[in-house]
Amino acid sequence: MKLFTLGPVEMYESTKKISKKDFVYFRTEEYSDIVNNSLKKLAKLIGVSGENSVIYMASSGTGAMEGSVENCINKNEKALVINGGTFGYRFCQLLEYHGIPYSSIDLKWNETLTQKHLDLYNNKNFTHLFVNICETQTGQLYDIKMLSDFCKQNNMYLIVDAIGSFLADEYCMDKYGIDLTIISSQKGLCLSSGMAIVAFSERMKEKVLNNKNKISSVYFDFKDYLKNIERGQTPYTPTIGIMYELSDMLNLIDKEGGKEVWISKVQQKCDYFREKAVNFGLSIPEYPKSNMLTPVYFNNVNAYEIFKKLKDKFQIYVNPCGGELADKIFRISHIGNTTIEDIDNLLEKIEICIKELQEGVYV
Ligand SMILES: *Cc1c(COP(=O)(O)O)cnc(C)c1O
């Protein structure tokens, strides 16, 4: 079996072994040491320099997205959302649910986010920008510098869901003045699903710690998490196993040569796939894309049928697309423990599936 899915991804062998280990009890100094040690390394990867600026939550990535809406913005402020697919739309849903005023820049399929879109929102009293820096539904990677400059000009907080992009594309919180970063264990970190990570700029930490108007629920109260992390703890029982996996993964990234080398390996796989796929006649959208994934577009074969065939016949899992694009597109992940040989094999099997479907052979 091989996973070319976006998360959970094909995990590394050393990660898979962790679940068989013994774990210490978590309300101990021994556990706090593990947390503190990984915190420092993780903060470096995220590019955030403040002390105790990273927290862990036992939730999927969406929990941290919800937490960001509950803790970082108030009802007397106004959000702008880049809505370029299902994950952008999720921010809209969360803001709507919590009664926070917002507008959204709604991108059509295949439409690139440009400065022109942003110019319409200059000097309109928006206080926060919410963006999924890679919109995982389409793979579009937005221009972080353009968004960062827009936020600086308009004195806005910049909230970035980097779940899709983290460890696949360059990312640095301090450099771009990003106020909040949201990450999830099952994507670029290649760990089990279930742990979300949130990193804060100094000014966002101040805002959250002193926010009197916040609407947050008890479980997602970031203030509690920020206070607890000062002693390497979480308010509630953490995902202990994933914390062990994280420690192991951070060591592996170090051993492989660090963040830049790690990202360049993802990029190599990505470039290799795209070049071969295009030569082979597959269509890939033109907009700027994350290294994390490649969307592949089909005009005359049903993409969902190819996905099913790859799974049932060859035990290869690619990522189908939801909604209107389900029959047109599937997505190939470049994160996780896959190799160039795996990609060659994948392309070979896609070719077989296409041929069979064109000849009318269903599974
Ligand atoms: C995967 C992903 C999420 C989180 O999804 P969960 O299922 O809640 O973990 C959020 N945003 C983006 C951009 C993603 O790729």
CSV table of C-alpha atoms and ligand atoms in Angstrom, one decimal:
chain,number,residue,atom,x,y,z
A,1,MET,CA,0.0,0.0,0.0
A,2,LYS,CA,1.2,3.5,-0.8
A,3,LEU,CA,-0.3,6.8,0.3
A,4,PHE,CA,-0.1,9.8,-1.9
A,5,THR,CA,-2.7,11.5,0.2
A,6,LEU,CA,-2.4,14.9,1.8
A,7,GLY,CA,-2.8,13.9,5.5
A,8,PRO,CA,-2.4,11.5,7.0
A,9,VAL,CA,0.5,10.9,4.7
A,10,GLU,CA,2.8,7.9,4.2
A,11,MET,CA,4.5,7.9,7.5
A,12,TYR,CA,8.2,7.3,8.1
A,13,GLU,CA,9.3,3.9,9.6
A,14,SER,CA,10.7,5.4,12.8
A,15,THR,CA,7.4,7.3,13.4
A,16,LYS,CA,5.4,4.1,13.0
A,17,LYS,CA,7.4,2.4,15.6
A,18,ILE,CA,6.6,5.0,18.3
A,19,SER,CA,3.1,3.6,19.1
A,20,LYS,CA,4.7,0.4,20.4
A,21,LYS,CA,6.8,2.3,23.0
A,22,ASP,CA,6.1,3.0,26.7
A,23,PHE,CA,5.1,6.6,27.4
A,24,VAL,CA,5.8,8.4,30.7
A,25,TYR,CA,2.8,9.9,32.6
A,26,PHE,CA,2.3,13.4,31.4
A,27,ARG,CA,2.0,15.5,34.6
A,28,THR,CA,5.7,15.1,35.3
A,29,GLU,CA,8.9,16.9,34.7
A,30,GLU,CA,10.0,14.1,32.4
A,31,TYR,CA,7.1,14.8,30.0
A,32,SER,CA,7.6,18.5,30.3
A,33,ASP,CA,11.2,18.0,29.2
A,34,ILE,CA,10.1,16.3,26.0
A,35,VAL,CA,7.7,19.1,25.3
A,36,ASN,CA,10.2,21.9,26.0
A,37,ASN,CA,12.8,20.3,23.9
A,38,SER,CA,10.6,19.9,20.9
A,39,LEU,CA,9.1,23.4,21.4
A,40,LYS,CA,12.5,25.0,20.8
A,41,LYS,CA,13.1,23.1,17.6
A,42,LEU,CA,9.6,23.6,16.3
A,43,ALA,CA,9.7,27.4,17.0
A,44,LYS,CA,12.8,27.5,14.8
A,45,LEU,CA,11.1,25.6,11.9
A,46,ILE,CA,8.1,28.0,12.2
A,47,GLY,CA,10.5,31.0,12.4
A,48,VAL,CA,9.1,32.5,15.6
A,49,SER,CA,11.6,33.9,18.1
A,50,GLY,CA,9.5,34.7,21.2
A,51,GLU,CA,9.7,32.6,24.3
A,52,ASN,CA,6.8,30.1,25.0
A,53,SER,CA,5.1,31.1,21.8
A,54,VAL,CA,4.0,27.7,20.6
A,55,ILE,CA,1.1,25.7,22.1
A,56,TYR,CA,-0.2,22.2,21.5
A,57,MET,CA,-3.9,21.2,21.3
A,58,ALA,CA,-5.6,17.8,21.2
A,59,SER,CA,-7.7,18.4,18.1
A,60,SER,CA,-7.5,18.2,14.4
A,61,GLY,CA,-6.4,21.4,12.5
A,62,THR,CA,-9.9,22.7,12.4
A,63,GLY,CA,-10.0,22.9,16.2
A,64,ALA,CA,-7.0,25.4,16.1
A,65,MET,CA,-8.8,27.3,13.3
A,66,GLU,CA,-11.8,27.6,15.5
A,67,GLY,CA,-9.6,28.6,18.4
A,68,SER,CA,-8.0,31.4,16.3
A,69,VAL,CA,-11.5,32.8,15.6
A,70,GLU,CA,-12.5,32.5,19.3
A,71,ASN,CA,-9.4,34.0,20.8
A,72,CYS,CA,-7.8,36.4,18.4
A,73,ILE,CA,-10.7,38.6,17.1
A,74,ASN,CA,-13.6,40.2,18.8
A,75,LYS,CA,-17.1,41.1,17.6
A,76,ASN,CA,-16.2,44.8,17.4
A,77,GLU,CA,-13.4,44.0,14.9
A,78,LYS,CA,-13.7,43.0,11.2
A,79,ALA,CA,-12.1,40.2,9.3
A,80,LEU,CA,-11.1,39.7,5.7
A,81,VAL,CA,-10.9,36.1,4.5
A,82,ILE,CA,-9.1,34.7,1.4
A,83,ASN,CA,-11.7,32.1,0.3
A,84,GLY,CA,-10.1,30.1,-2.5
A,85,GLY,CA,-11.6,26.7,-1.7
A,86,THR,CA,-13.0,24.5,1.0
A,87,PHE,CA,-10.4,25.5,3.7
A,88,GLY,CA,-10.9,29.2,3.0
A,89,TYR,CA,-14.6,28.7,3.2
A,90,ARG,CA,-14.1,27.1,6.6
A,91,PHE,CA,-12.8,30.3,8.0
A,92,CYS,CA,-15.9,32.0,6.7
A,93,GLN,CA,-18.1,29.4,8.4
A,94,LEU,CA,-16.3,29.8,11.7
A,95,LEU,CA,-16.5,33.6,11.7
A,96,GLU,CA,-20.2,33.4,10.7
A,97,TYR,CA,-20.9,30.9,13.5
A,98,HIS,CA,-19.2,33.1,16.1
A,99,GLY,CA,-21.0,36.2,14.9
A,100,ILE,CA,-17.8,38.1,13.8
A,101,PRO,CA,-18.2,40.6,11.0
A,102,TYR,CA,-16.2,39.6,7.9
A,103,SER,CA,-15.9,39.9,4.1
A,104,SER,CA,-14.3,37.4,1.9
A,105,ILE,CA,-12.4,37.5,-1.4
A,106,ASP,CA,-14.0,34.6,-3.2
A,107,LEU,CA,-11.7,33.1,-5.9
A,108,LYS,CA,-13.2,31.1,-8.7
A,109,TRP,CA,-11.6,27.7,-9.6
A,110,ASN,CA,-8.3,28.4,-11.4
A,111,GLU,CA,-8.3,32.1,-10.5
A,112,THR,CA,-5.0,33.4,-9.0
A,113,LEU,CA,-5.0,35.8,-6.0
A,114,THR,CA,-3.4,39.1,-7.1
A,115,GLN,CA,-2.8,42.6,-5.7
A,116,LYS,CA,-5.9,43.8,-7.5
A,117,HIS,CA,-8.1,41.6,-5.3
A,118,LEU,CA,-6.5,43.2,-2.2
A,119,ASP,CA,-6.6,46.8,-3.4
A,120,LEU,CA,-10.4,46.8,-3.1
A,121,TYR,CA,-10.0,46.4,0.7
A,122,ASN,CA,-7.5,49.0,1.5
A,123,ASN,CA,-8.5,51.6,4.2
A,124,LYS,CA,-11.8,49.9,4.9
A,125,ASN,CA,-11.1,49.3,8.7
A,126,PHE,CA,-10.5,45.6,8.5
A,127,THR,CA,-8.5,44.4,11.5
A,128,HIS,CA,-7.6,40.9,10.7
A,129,LEU,CA,-6.7,38.8,7.6
A,130,PHE,CA,-7.4,35.1,7.7
A,131,VAL,CA,-5.7,33.0,5.0
A,132,ASN,CA,-4.8,29.4,4.3
A,133,ILE,CA,-1.4,30.1,2.8
A,134,CYS,CA,-1.8,26.9,0.7
A,135,GLU,CA,-5.4,26.3,-0.1
A,136,THR,CA,-5.2,22.5,0.0
A,137,GLN,CA,-8.4,22.0,-2.1
A,138,THR,CA,-6.7,23.5,-5.1
A,139,GLY,CA,-3.0,23.6,-4.1
A,140,GLN,CA,-2.8,27.3,-4.8
A,141,LEU,CA,0.0,28.9,-2.8
A,142,TYR,CA,-0.7,32.6,-2.1
A,143,ASP,CA,2.0,35.2,-2.1
A,144,ILE,CA,2.9,35.7,1.6
A,145,LYS,CA,4.9,38.8,0.9
A,146,MET,CA,2.0,40.5,-0.9
A,147,LEU,CA,-0.4,39.6,2.0
A,148,SER,CA,2.1,40.6,4.6
A,149,ASP,CA,2.6,44.0,3.0
A,150,PHE,CA,-1.2,44.5,2.7
A,151,CYS,CA,-1.6,43.8,6.4
A,152,LYS,CA,1.2,46.1,7.4
A,153,GLN,CA,-0.2,49.0,5.2
A,154,ASN,CA,-3.6,48.5,6.8
A,155,ASN,CA,-2.4,47.8,10.3
A,156,MET,CA,-4.1,44.4,10.4
A,157,TYR,CA,-3.3,41.2,12.2
A,158,LEU,CA,-2.2,38.3,9.9
A,159,ILE,CA,-3.6,34.9,10.8
A,160,VAL,CA,-2.2,32.1,8.7
A,161,ASP,CA,-3.4,28.5,8.4
A,162,ALA,CA,-0.1,26.9,7.3
A,163,ILE,CA,-1.4,23.4,7.6
A,164,GLY,CA,-1.0,22.6,4.0
A,165,SER,CA,2.3,24.3,3.4
A,166,PHE,CA,4.4,23.8,6.5
A,167,LEU,CA,7.6,21.9,5.7
A,168,ALA,CA,6.8,21.9,2.0
A,169,ASP,CA,7.3,25.6,1.2
A,170,GLU,CA,9.5,28.3,2.8
A,171,TYR,CA,7.8,29.8,5.8
A,172,CYS,CA,9.0,32.3,8.4
A,173,MET,CA,6.7,34.0,10.9
A,174,ASP,CA,9.0,36.7,12.1
A,175,LYS,CA,10.1,37.6,8.6
A,176,TYR,CA,6.6,38.3,7.3
A,177,GLY,CA,5.2,39.7,10.5
A,178,ILE,CA,2.7,36.8,10.8
A,179,ASP,CA,0.7,37.0,14.0
A,180,LEU,CA,-0.7,33.5,14.3
A,181,THR,CA,0.3,30.2,12.6
A,182,ILE,CA,-1.8,27.1,12.6
A,183,ILE,CA,-0.3,23.7,12.0
A,184,SER,CA,-1.6,20.1,12.2
A,185,SER,CA,0.3,16.9,12.9
A,186,GLN,CA,-0.9,14.8,10.0
A,187,LYS,CA,0.3,17.0,7.1
A,188,GLY,CA,3.9,18.2,6.6
A,189,LEU,CA,5.1,16.9,9.9
A,190,CYS,CA,4.0,13.4,8.7
A,191,LEU,CA,2.7,12.3,12.1
A,192,SER,CA,-0.5,10.6,13.2
A,193,SER,CA,-3.6,12.8,13.1
A,194,GLY,CA,-4.9,14.5,16.2
A,195,MET,CA,-2.6,17.2,17.4
A,196,ALA,CA,-2.8,20.9,16.4
A,197,ILE,CA,0.0,23.4,16.9
A,198,VAL,CA,-0.5,27.2,17.2
A,199,ALA,CA,2.3,29.8,17.2
A,200,PHE,CA,1.9,33.4,18.3
A,201,SER,CA,3.7,36.6,17.5
A,202,GLU,CA,4.5,38.7,20.6
A,203,ARG,CA,1.7,41.2,19.9
A,204,MET,CA,-0.8,38.4,19.4
A,205,LYS,CA,0.2,36.8,22.6
A,206,GLU,CA,-0.4,40.1,24.4
A,207,LYS,CA,-3.8,40.5,22.8
A,208,VAL,CA,-4.9,37.0,23.7
A,209,LEU,CA,-3.7,37.2,27.3
A,210,ASN,CA,-5.4,40.5,27.8
A,211,ASN,CA,-8.5,40.0,25.7
A,212,LYS,CA,-11.6,40.9,27.9
A,213,ASN,CA,-14.1,40.5,25.1
A,214,LYS,CA,-13.1,37.1,23.8
A,215,ILE,CA,-15.8,34.7,22.9
A,216,SER,CA,-13.8,31.5,23.6
A,217,SER,CA,-15.2,28.3,24.8
A,218,VAL,CA,-13.5,26.6,27.8
A,219,TYR,CA,-11.6,24.0,25.9
A,220,PHE,CA,-10.2,26.3,23.2
A,221,ASP,CA,-9.2,29.1,25.6
A,222,PHE,CA,-5.7,29.9,24.2
A,223,LYS,CA,-4.9,31.9,27.4
A,224,ASP,CA,-4.9,28.6,29.4
A,225,TYR,CA,-2.6,26.9,26.8
A,226,LEU,CA,-0.2,29.8,26.9
A,227,LYS,CA,0.0,29.8,30.7
A,228,ASN,CA,0.5,26.0,30.8
A,229,ILE,CA,3.2,25.9,28.1
A,230,GLU,CA,5.4,28.0,30.3
A,231,ARG,CA,6.0,24.8,32.3
A,232,GLY,CA,5.9,22.4,29.3
A,233,GLN,CA,2.3,21.4,29.9
A,234,THR,CA,-1.2,21.6,28.5
A,235,PRO,CA,-4.5,22.4,30.4
A,236,TYR,CA,-6.0,19.0,29.4
A,237,THR,CA,-4.6,15.6,28.6
A,238,PRO,CA,-2.4,15.9,25.5
A,239,THR,CA,-1.9,13.5,22.6
A,240,ILE,CA,1.1,12.0,24.3
A,241,GLY,CA,1.9,9.5,21.6
A,242,ILE,CA,2.0,12.2,18.9
A,243,MET,CA,4.3,14.3,21.2
A,244,TYR,CA,6.7,11.4,21.1
A,245,GLU,CA,6.3,11.1,17.3
A,246,LEU,CA,7.0,14.8,17.0
A,247,SER,CA,10.3,14.6,19.1
A,248,ASP,CA,11.4,11.7,16.8
A,249,MET,CA,10.5,13.6,13.6
A,250,LEU,CA,12.3,16.8,14.7
A,251,ASN,CA,15.4,14.7,15.3
A,252,LEU,CA,15.0,13.2,11.9
A,253,ILE,CA,14.7,16.6,10.2
A,254,ASP,CA,17.9,17.7,12.0
A,255,LYS,CA,19.7,14.5,10.9
A,256,GLU,CA,18.6,15.0,7.3
A,257,GLY,CA,20.2,18.5,7.3
A,258,GLY,CA,17.5,20.8,8.7
A,259,LYS,CA,14.6,22.7,7.3
A,260,GLU,CA,16.0,23.9,4.0
A,261,VAL,CA,17.2,20.4,3.0
A,262,TRP,CA,13.9,18.9,4.1
A,263,ILE,CA,11.9,21.3,2.0
A,264,SER,CA,14.1,20.9,-1.0
A,265,LYS,CA,13.5,17.2,-0.9
A,266,VAL,CA,9.8,17.7,-1.0
A,267,GLN,CA,10.3,20.2,-3.8
A,268,GLN,CA,12.4,17.7,-5.8
A,269,LYS,CA,9.6,15.1,-5.6
A,270,CYS,CA,7.1,17.7,-6.6
A,271,ASP,CA,9.2,19.0,-9.6
A,272,TYR,CA,9.9,15.4,-10.7
A,273,PHE,CA,6.2,14.5,-10.6
A,274,ARG,CA,5.1,17.7,-12.4
A,275,GLU,CA,7.6,17.4,-15.2
A,276,LYS,CA,6.8,13.7,-15.9
A,277,ALA,CA,3.1,14.3,-15.6
A,278,VAL,CA,3.1,17.1,-18.2
A,279,ASN,CA,5.3,15.1,-20.6
A,280,PHE,CA,2.8,12.3,-20.2
A,281,GLY,CA,-0.1,14.5,-21.2
A,282,LEU,CA,-1.7,15.2,-17.8
A,283,SER,CA,-3.1,18.7,-17.2
A,284,ILE,CA,-1.9,20.7,-14.2
A,285,PRO,CA,-3.4,24.2,-13.4
A,286,GLU,CA,-1.2,27.2,-14.0
A,287,TYR,CA,-1.7,29.2,-10.8
A,288,PRO,CA,1.2,29.3,-8.3
A,289,LYS,CA,1.2,26.1,-6.4
A,290,SER,CA,2.6,24.7,-3.1
A,291,ASN,CA,5.2,22.0,-3.2
A,292,MET,CA,2.9,20.0,-1.0
A,293,LEU,CA,0.6,18.7,-3.7
A,294,THR,CA,-0.2,18.7,-7.4
A,295,PRO,CA,-3.8,18.8,-8.6
A,296,VAL,CA,-4.3,16.8,-11.8
A,297,TYR,CA,-7.1,17.8,-14.1
A,298,PHE,CA,-9.0,15.4,-16.4
A,299,ASN,CA,-11.2,16.4,-19.4
A,300,ASN,CA,-12.2,13.1,-20.9
A,301,VAL,CA,-11.7,10.5,-18.1
A,302,ASN,CA,-13.5,10.6,-14.7
A,303,ALA,CA,-10.9,11.5,-12.1
A,304,TYR,CA,-12.9,9.8,-9.3
A,305,GLU,CA,-12.9,6.6,-11.3
A,306,ILE,CA,-9.1,6.7,-11.6
A,307,PHE,CA,-8.9,7.3,-7.9
A,308,LYS,CA,-11.0,4.2,-7.2
A,309,LYS,CA,-9.1,2.0,-9.7
A,310,LEU,CA,-5.7,3.0,-8.2
A,311,LYS,CA,-7.0,2.1,-4.8
A,312,ASP,CA,-8.8,-1.1,-5.6
A,313,LYS,CA,-6.4,-2.5,-8.1
A,314,PHE,CA,-3.0,-1.3,-7.0
A,315,GLN,CA,-3.5,-0.2,-3.3
A,316,ILE,CA,-2.3,3.3,-4.2
A,317,TYR,CA,-4.2,6.1,-2.6
A,318,VAL,CA,-4.3,9.5,-4.2
A,319,ASN,CA,-6.5,12.3,-2.9
A,320,PRO,CA,-9.9,12.7,-4.5
A,321,CYS,CA,-11.4,16.1,-4.6
A,322,GLY,CA,-14.8,17.0,-3.0
A,323,GLY,CA,-17.7,19.0,-4.4
A,324,GLU,CA,-18.0,20.2,-8.0
A,325,LEU,CA,-14.5,19.2,-8.9
A,326,ALA,CA,-14.8,15.5,-7.8
A,327,ASP,CA,-15.1,14.1,-11.4
A,328,LYS,CA,-12.4,16.4,-12.8
A,329,ILE,CA,-9.5,16.5,-10.4
A,330,PHE,CA,-7.5,14.4,-8.0
A,331,ARG,CA,-4.5,15.5,-6.0
A,332,ILE,CA,-1.1,14.0,-5.5
A,333,SER,CA,0.7,14.6,-2.3
A,334,HIS,CA,4.5,15.2,-2.3
A,335,ILE,CA,4.9,15.1,1.5
A,336,GLY,CA,5.5,11.9,3.4
A,337,ASN,CA,7.7,8.9,3.0
A,338,THR,CA,7.5,8.5,-0.8
A,339,THR,CA,10.4,8.2,-3.2
A,340,ILE,CA,11.1,9.0,-6.9
A,341,GLU,CA,10.6,5.2,-7.6
A,342,ASP,CA,7.2,5.4,-6.0
A,343,ILE,CA,6.3,8.3,-8.3
A,344,ASP,CA,7.4,6.4,-11.4
A,345,ASN,CA,5.2,3.5,-10.2
A,346,LEU,CA,2.3,5.8,-9.6
A,347,LEU,CA,2.5,7.4,-13.1
A,348,GLU,CA,2.8,3.9,-14.6
A,349,LYS,CA,-0.4,2.8,-12.8
A,350,ILE,CA,-2.3,6.0,-13.7
A,351,GLU,CA,-1.5,5.3,-17.3
A,352,ILE,CA,-3.0,1.8,-17.0
A,353,CYS,CA,-6.1,3.1,-15.2
A,354,ILE,CA,-6.7,5.8,-17.9
A,355,LYS,CA,-6.3,3.3,-20.7
A,356,GLU,CA,-8.7,0.8,-19.0
A,357,LEU,CA,-11.3,3.5,-18.4
A,358,GLN,CA,-11.1,4.8,-22.0
A,359,GLU,CA,-11.7,1.2,-23.1
A,360,GLY,CA,-14.6,0.9,-20.7
A,361,VAL,CA,-13.1,-1.4,-18.2
A,362,TYR,CA,-14.5,-0.6,-14.7
A,363,VAL,CA,-12.4,-2.2,-11.9
B,1,LIG,C1,-5.9,19.6,6.4
B,1,LIG,C2,-6.1,21.1,6.5
B,1,LIG,C3,-6.9,21.6,7.6
B,1,LIG,C4,-7.3,20.8,8.7
B,1,LIG,O1,-8.2,19.8,8.6
B,1,LIG,P1,-8.5,18.8,9.8
B,1,LIG,O2,-9.2,17.7,9.1
B,1,LIG,O3,-9.3,19.6,10.8
B,1,LIG,O4,-7.1,18.4,10.4
B,1,LIG,C5,-7.0,23.0,7.6
B,1,LIG,N1,-6.5,23.8,6.7
B,1,LIG,C6,-5.8,23.3,5.6
B,1,LIG,C7,-5.2,24.3,4.7
B,1,LIG,C8,-5.6,21.9,5.5
B,1,LIG,O5,-4.8,21.5,4.5
